[in-house]
Amino acid sequence: MTTETVEAPRSARVSRRSTNWEKWAWLYMRGSGVLLIVLIFGHLFTNLIADEGGVKAVDFAFVAGKWASPFWQIWDTLMLWLALIHGSNGMRTIVNDYVSNSTLRRIMLVALLASSIVLIVLGTLVIYTFDPCPSGALQSQLPSFCPAQ
Amino acid sequence: MWSWVLHRITGVAIYFFLLVHILDSALLRVSPRAYNAVIDTYKQPIMGIGEAALVAAIMFHALNGIRIILIDFWGGGPKRQRLMFWLVLVVWVILMAGFLPRQIGVILSEF
């Protein structure tokens, strides 16, 4: 009877040097979630509750009045970026869970990424290129600080 | 499990509203007339009910999100997850009880 010596496995240890993106995505959902609670509850309060007319007070002049202050511009920019990335990452999780066809899954993930980039760029441009007093508009639809045309 | 299902359903609903809401807000860059025309539809009674549903979804997602964070990061969280789910529902009912009368008032008002 011979004793067999089993060599220690010589396979290299799997490198864990690469960034753990799933961990950062997981952390992002929690961090952005906390910030979004403050941002969105503040947004709902100012736009649906604080003003006497609630949502009926919201129009072009109402938003122009808010965006006259950098405070609300930054508020809305943060909300846009944090919420859309939070939402599309959540949708990514759901797609990964339920779409078993790998081609379809890839198409849906690319569509999610593309639509998120387009909407973040669009929304950011809208906030920072906004003109509160566009020419050719009815005076009654403009904020009160616009000069008479 | 139901907290997980509700978190997904409210999350997807809020996501699709967010897509629409970014696009309707982009009309601010088109003209006051275009923006006001679209935002006026938000003032219809049927949309007022939709806003109440949206706020209900956001509040649940926010409160249950706090619960998830506590389960993940607080040592005593996992043991108390069921209690915290009931707390989520209680706080949600209180918040909605505060918001709904206000929203119904706005829907019925002739502002």
CSV table of C-alpha atoms in Angstrom, one decimal:
chain,number,residue,atom,x,y,z
A,1,MET,CA,0.0,0.0,0.0
A,2,THR,CA,1.4,3.3,-1.1
A,3,THR,CA,0.6,6.7,0.4
A,4,GLU,CA,-0.4,9.1,-2.1
A,5,THR,CA,0.8,12.6,-1.7
A,6,VAL,CA,-1.6,15.2,-3.0
A,7,GLU,CA,0.2,18.3,-4.2
A,8,ALA,CA,-1.1,21.6,-3.0
A,9,PRO,CA,-3.2,23.3,-5.7
A,10,ARG,CA,-1.0,25.6,-7.7
A,11,SER,CA,-3.7,27.7,-9.2
A,12,ALA,CA,-3.1,31.4,-8.6
A,13,ARG,CA,-5.2,33.2,-6.1
A,14,VAL,CA,-8.0,35.1,-7.8
A,15,SER,CA,-6.9,38.8,-8.0
A,16,ARG,CA,-9.2,41.0,-5.9
A,17,ARG,CA,-7.4,44.2,-7.0
A,18,SER,CA,-10.1,45.4,-9.4
A,19,THR,CA,-12.7,47.8,-8.2
A,20,ASN,CA,-15.8,46.2,-6.7
A,21,TRP,CA,-18.4,48.2,-8.7
A,22,GLU,CA,-21.3,46.3,-7.2
A,23,LYS,CA,-20.2,47.3,-3.7
A,24,TRP,CA,-20.1,50.9,-4.7
A,25,ALA,CA,-23.5,50.7,-6.5
A,26,TRP,CA,-24.9,49.2,-3.3
A,27,LEU,CA,-23.4,51.9,-1.2
A,28,TYR,CA,-24.6,54.6,-3.6
A,29,MET,CA,-28.2,53.4,-3.3
A,30,ARG,CA,-28.0,54.0,0.4
A,31,GLY,CA,-26.1,57.3,0.4
A,32,SER,CA,-28.2,58.8,-2.4
A,33,GLY,CA,-31.3,57.5,-0.8
A,34,VAL,CA,-30.7,59.5,2.4
A,35,LEU,CA,-29.9,62.7,0.4
A,36,LEU,CA,-33.0,62.1,-1.8
A,37,ILE,CA,-35.3,61.9,1.2
A,38,VAL,CA,-34.3,65.5,2.1
A,39,LEU,CA,-34.2,66.8,-1.5
A,40,ILE,CA,-37.5,65.2,-2.6
A,41,PHE,CA,-39.5,65.9,0.6
A,42,GLY,CA,-38.3,69.5,0.3
A,43,HIS,CA,-39.3,69.6,-3.4
A,44,LEU,CA,-42.8,68.1,-2.6
A,45,PHE,CA,-43.3,70.6,0.2
A,46,THR,CA,-42.4,73.7,-1.8
A,47,ASN,CA,-44.3,72.6,-4.9
A,48,LEU,CA,-47.4,70.9,-3.6
A,49,ILE,CA,-47.9,72.1,0.0
A,50,ALA,CA,-46.2,75.5,0.8
A,51,ASP,CA,-48.0,77.6,-1.8
A,52,GLU,CA,-51.7,78.3,-1.3
A,53,GLY,CA,-52.7,76.8,-4.6
A,54,GLY,CA,-50.6,73.6,-4.2
A,55,VAL,CA,-49.8,72.1,-7.6
A,56,LYS,CA,-52.2,74.6,-9.2
A,57,ALA,CA,-49.7,77.4,-8.4
A,58,VAL,CA,-47.0,75.7,-10.4
A,59,ASP,CA,-46.4,77.3,-13.8
A,60,PHE,CA,-43.6,78.9,-15.8
A,61,ALA,CA,-43.4,82.0,-13.6
A,62,PHE,CA,-43.4,79.9,-10.4
A,63,VAL,CA,-40.4,77.9,-11.6
A,64,ALA,CA,-38.6,81.0,-13.0
A,65,GLY,CA,-39.0,82.6,-9.5
A,66,LYS,CA,-37.4,79.5,-7.9
A,67,TRP,CA,-34.6,79.3,-10.4
A,68,ALA,CA,-33.8,83.0,-9.9
A,69,SER,CA,-31.9,81.7,-6.9
A,70,PRO,CA,-28.8,79.5,-7.2
A,71,PHE,CA,-30.1,77.6,-4.1
A,72,TRP,CA,-33.0,76.0,-6.1
A,73,GLN,CA,-30.8,75.5,-9.2
A,74,ILE,CA,-28.3,73.5,-7.2
A,75,TRP,CA,-31.1,71.7,-5.3
A,76,ASP,CA,-32.8,70.7,-8.5
A,77,THR,CA,-29.5,69.7,-10.1
A,78,LEU,CA,-28.6,67.4,-7.2
A,79,MET,CA,-32.1,65.9,-7.3
A,80,LEU,CA,-31.8,65.3,-11.0
A,81,TRP,CA,-28.5,63.5,-10.9
A,82,LEU,CA,-29.0,61.6,-7.7
A,83,ALA,CA,-32.5,60.5,-8.5
A,84,LEU,CA,-31.9,59.4,-12.1
A,85,ILE,CA,-28.8,57.5,-11.2
A,86,HIS,CA,-30.6,55.9,-8.2
A,87,GLY,CA,-33.6,55.0,-10.4
A,88,SER,CA,-31.7,53.6,-13.3
A,89,ASN,CA,-29.4,51.6,-11.0
A,90,GLY,CA,-32.6,50.2,-9.4
A,91,MET,CA,-34.0,49.4,-12.9
A,92,ARG,CA,-30.6,47.7,-13.7
A,93,THR,CA,-31.1,45.4,-10.7
A,94,ILE,CA,-34.6,44.5,-11.8
A,95,VAL,CA,-33.5,43.9,-15.4
A,96,ASN,CA,-30.7,41.6,-14.1
A,97,ASP,CA,-33.2,39.8,-11.9
A,98,TYR,CA,-36.0,39.1,-14.4
A,99,VAL,CA,-34.5,39.2,-18.0
A,100,SER,CA,-32.9,35.8,-18.6
A,101,ASN,CA,-32.2,36.3,-22.3
A,102,SER,CA,-28.7,37.7,-22.4
A,103,THR,CA,-29.1,39.6,-25.7
A,104,LEU,CA,-32.3,41.2,-24.5
A,105,ARG,CA,-30.8,42.0,-21.1
A,106,ARG,CA,-27.8,43.7,-22.8
A,107,ILE,CA,-30.1,45.8,-25.0
A,108,MET,CA,-32.2,46.9,-22.0
A,109,LEU,CA,-29.1,47.8,-19.9
A,110,VAL,CA,-27.7,49.8,-22.8
A,111,ALA,CA,-31.0,51.5,-23.2
A,112,LEU,CA,-31.1,52.4,-19.5
A,113,LEU,CA,-27.6,53.8,-19.6
A,114,ALA,CA,-28.3,55.8,-22.8
A,115,SER,CA,-31.6,57.2,-21.7
A,116,SER,CA,-30.1,58.2,-18.3
A,117,ILE,CA,-27.2,60.0,-19.9
A,118,VAL,CA,-29.4,61.9,-22.3
A,119,LEU,CA,-31.9,62.9,-19.6
A,120,ILE,CA,-29.1,64.0,-17.2
A,121,VAL,CA,-27.5,66.2,-19.9
A,122,LEU,CA,-30.9,67.5,-21.0
A,123,GLY,CA,-32.0,68.3,-17.5
A,124,THR,CA,-28.8,70.0,-16.5
A,125,LEU,CA,-28.8,72.1,-19.7
A,126,VAL,CA,-32.4,73.2,-19.0
A,127,ILE,CA,-31.5,74.4,-15.5
A,128,TYR,CA,-28.4,76.3,-16.5
A,129,THR,CA,-29.5,77.8,-19.9
A,130,PHE,CA,-33.0,78.7,-18.6
A,131,ASP,CA,-34.2,82.1,-19.7
A,132,PRO,CA,-36.8,83.5,-17.3
A,133,CYS,CA,-37.8,86.3,-19.6
A,134,PRO,CA,-37.9,84.9,-23.2
A,135,SER,CA,-38.9,87.4,-25.9
A,136,GLY,CA,-42.2,86.8,-27.6
A,137,ALA,CA,-43.9,85.4,-24.5
A,138,LEU,CA,-47.1,86.8,-23.0
A,139,GLN,CA,-46.2,89.2,-20.1
A,140,SER,CA,-48.9,87.5,-18.0
A,141,GLN,CA,-47.0,84.2,-18.3
A,142,LEU,CA,-43.7,85.6,-17.1
A,143,PRO,CA,-42.4,86.2,-13.6
A,144,SER,CA,-43.0,89.7,-12.2
A,145,PHE,CA,-39.3,90.7,-12.3
A,146,CYS,CA,-39.2,90.5,-16.1
A,147,PRO,CA,-39.1,94.0,-17.8
A,148,ALA,CA,-42.1,95.0,-19.9
A,149,GLN,CA,-41.5,94.0,-23.5
B,1,MET,CA,-41.2,39.7,1.3
B,2,TRP,CA,-44.1,42.2,0.9
B,3,SER,CA,-41.8,45.1,1.8
B,4,TRP,CA,-39.4,44.0,-0.9
B,5,VAL,CA,-42.2,43.6,-3.5
B,6,LEU,CA,-43.7,47.0,-2.6
B,7,HIS,CA,-40.2,48.6,-2.7
B,8,ARG,CA,-39.7,47.3,-6.3
B,9,ILE,CA,-43.2,48.3,-7.5
B,10,THR,CA,-43.0,51.8,-6.0
B,11,GLY,CA,-39.4,52.2,-7.3
B,12,VAL,CA,-40.4,51.3,-10.9
B,13,ALA,CA,-43.5,53.6,-10.7
B,14,ILE,CA,-41.4,56.5,-9.4
B,15,TYR,CA,-38.7,55.9,-12.0
B,16,PHE,CA,-41.2,56.2,-14.9
B,17,PHE,CA,-42.7,59.3,-13.4
B,18,LEU,CA,-39.2,60.8,-13.1
B,19,LEU,CA,-38.6,60.2,-16.9
B,20,VAL,CA,-41.8,62.0,-17.7
B,21,HIS,CA,-41.1,64.8,-15.2
B,22,ILE,CA,-37.7,65.5,-16.6
B,23,LEU,CA,-39.2,65.8,-20.1
B,24,ASP,CA,-42.1,68.0,-19.0
B,25,SER,CA,-39.6,70.2,-17.2
B,26,ALA,CA,-37.5,70.5,-20.3
B,27,LEU,CA,-40.4,72.4,-21.9
B,28,LEU,CA,-39.3,75.3,-19.6
B,29,ARG,CA,-36.6,75.8,-22.2
B,30,VAL,CA,-39.1,75.8,-25.1
B,31,SER,CA,-41.6,78.5,-24.1
B,32,PRO,CA,-43.8,79.6,-21.2
B,33,ARG,CA,-46.8,78.6,-23.3
B,34,ALA,CA,-45.6,75.1,-24.0
B,35,TYR,CA,-44.7,74.5,-20.3
B,36,ASN,CA,-47.9,75.9,-18.9
B,37,ALA,CA,-50.0,73.9,-21.4
B,38,VAL,CA,-48.5,70.6,-20.2
B,39,ILE,CA,-48.3,71.5,-16.5
B,40,ASP,CA,-52.0,72.5,-16.6
B,41,THR,CA,-52.8,68.9,-17.2
B,42,TYR,CA,-51.3,68.1,-13.8
B,43,LYS,CA,-54.0,70.3,-12.3
B,44,GLN,CA,-56.9,68.1,-13.6
B,45,PRO,CA,-58.7,66.2,-10.8
B,46,ILE,CA,-57.6,62.8,-12.3
B,47,MET,CA,-54.0,63.9,-12.2
B,48,GLY,CA,-54.5,65.2,-8.7
B,49,ILE,CA,-55.4,61.7,-7.7
B,50,GLY,CA,-52.3,60.5,-9.6
B,51,GLU,CA,-50.2,62.9,-7.6
B,52,ALA,CA,-51.6,61.6,-4.4
B,53,ALA,CA,-50.6,58.0,-5.5
B,54,LEU,CA,-47.2,59.3,-6.5
B,55,VAL,CA,-46.6,60.9,-3.1
B,56,ALA,CA,-47.9,57.7,-1.4
B,57,ALA,CA,-45.4,55.7,-3.4
B,58,ILE,CA,-42.5,58.1,-2.7
B,59,MET,CA,-43.3,58.1,1.0
B,60,PHE,CA,-43.4,54.3,1.2
B,61,HIS,CA,-40.1,54.0,-0.8
B,62,ALA,CA,-38.4,56.6,1.4
B,63,LEU,CA,-39.5,55.1,4.8
B,64,ASN,CA,-38.8,51.5,3.7
B,65,GLY,CA,-35.5,52.7,2.4
B,66,ILE,CA,-34.6,54.0,5.8
B,67,ARG,CA,-35.6,50.6,7.2
B,68,ILE,CA,-33.3,48.9,4.7
B,69,ILE,CA,-30.4,51.1,5.7
B,70,LEU,CA,-31.0,50.4,9.4
B,71,ILE,CA,-31.1,46.6,8.6
B,72,ASP,CA,-27.8,46.9,6.8
B,73,PHE,CA,-25.8,49.2,9.0
B,74,TRP,CA,-27.4,49.0,12.5
B,75,GLY,CA,-26.4,46.0,14.6
B,76,GLY,CA,-29.9,45.6,16.1
B,77,GLY,CA,-31.5,46.1,12.7
B,78,PRO,CA,-32.0,42.6,11.3
B,79,LYS,CA,-33.6,41.4,14.5
B,80,ARG,CA,-36.1,44.3,14.5
B,81,GLN,CA,-36.8,44.3,10.7
B,82,ARG,CA,-40.4,43.1,11.2
B,83,LEU,CA,-41.1,45.7,13.9
B,84,MET,CA,-39.6,48.3,11.6
B,85,PHE,CA,-41.9,47.3,8.8
B,86,TRP,CA,-44.9,48.0,10.9
B,87,LEU,CA,-43.3,51.3,11.9
B,88,VAL,CA,-42.9,52.1,8.2
B,89,LEU,CA,-46.6,51.5,7.7
B,90,VAL,CA,-47.7,53.5,10.7
B,91,VAL,CA,-45.5,56.5,9.8
B,92,TRP,CA,-46.7,56.2,6.2
B,93,VAL,CA,-50.4,56.3,7.3
B,94,ILE,CA,-49.6,59.4,9.5
B,95,LEU,CA,-47.9,61.2,6.7
B,96,MET,CA,-50.6,60.4,4.2
B,97,ALA,CA,-53.3,61.5,6.7
B,98,GLY,CA,-51.5,64.9,6.8
B,99,PHE,CA,-51.1,65.1,3.0
B,100,LEU,CA,-54.3,63.7,1.6
B,101,PRO,CA,-56.8,66.4,3.1
B,102,ARG,CA,-54.4,69.1,1.7
B,103,GLN,CA,-54.3,67.5,-1.7
B,104,ILE,CA,-58.0,66.9,-1.9
B,105,GLY,CA,-58.5,70.6,-0.9
B,106,VAL,CA,-56.2,71.6,-3.8
B,107,ILE,CA,-58.0,69.3,-6.3
B,108,LEU,CA,-61.4,70.8,-5.3
B,109,SER,CA,-60.2,74.4,-5.1
B,110,GLU,CA,-60.7,77.0,-7.9
B,111,PHE,CA,-57.2,78.4,-7.7
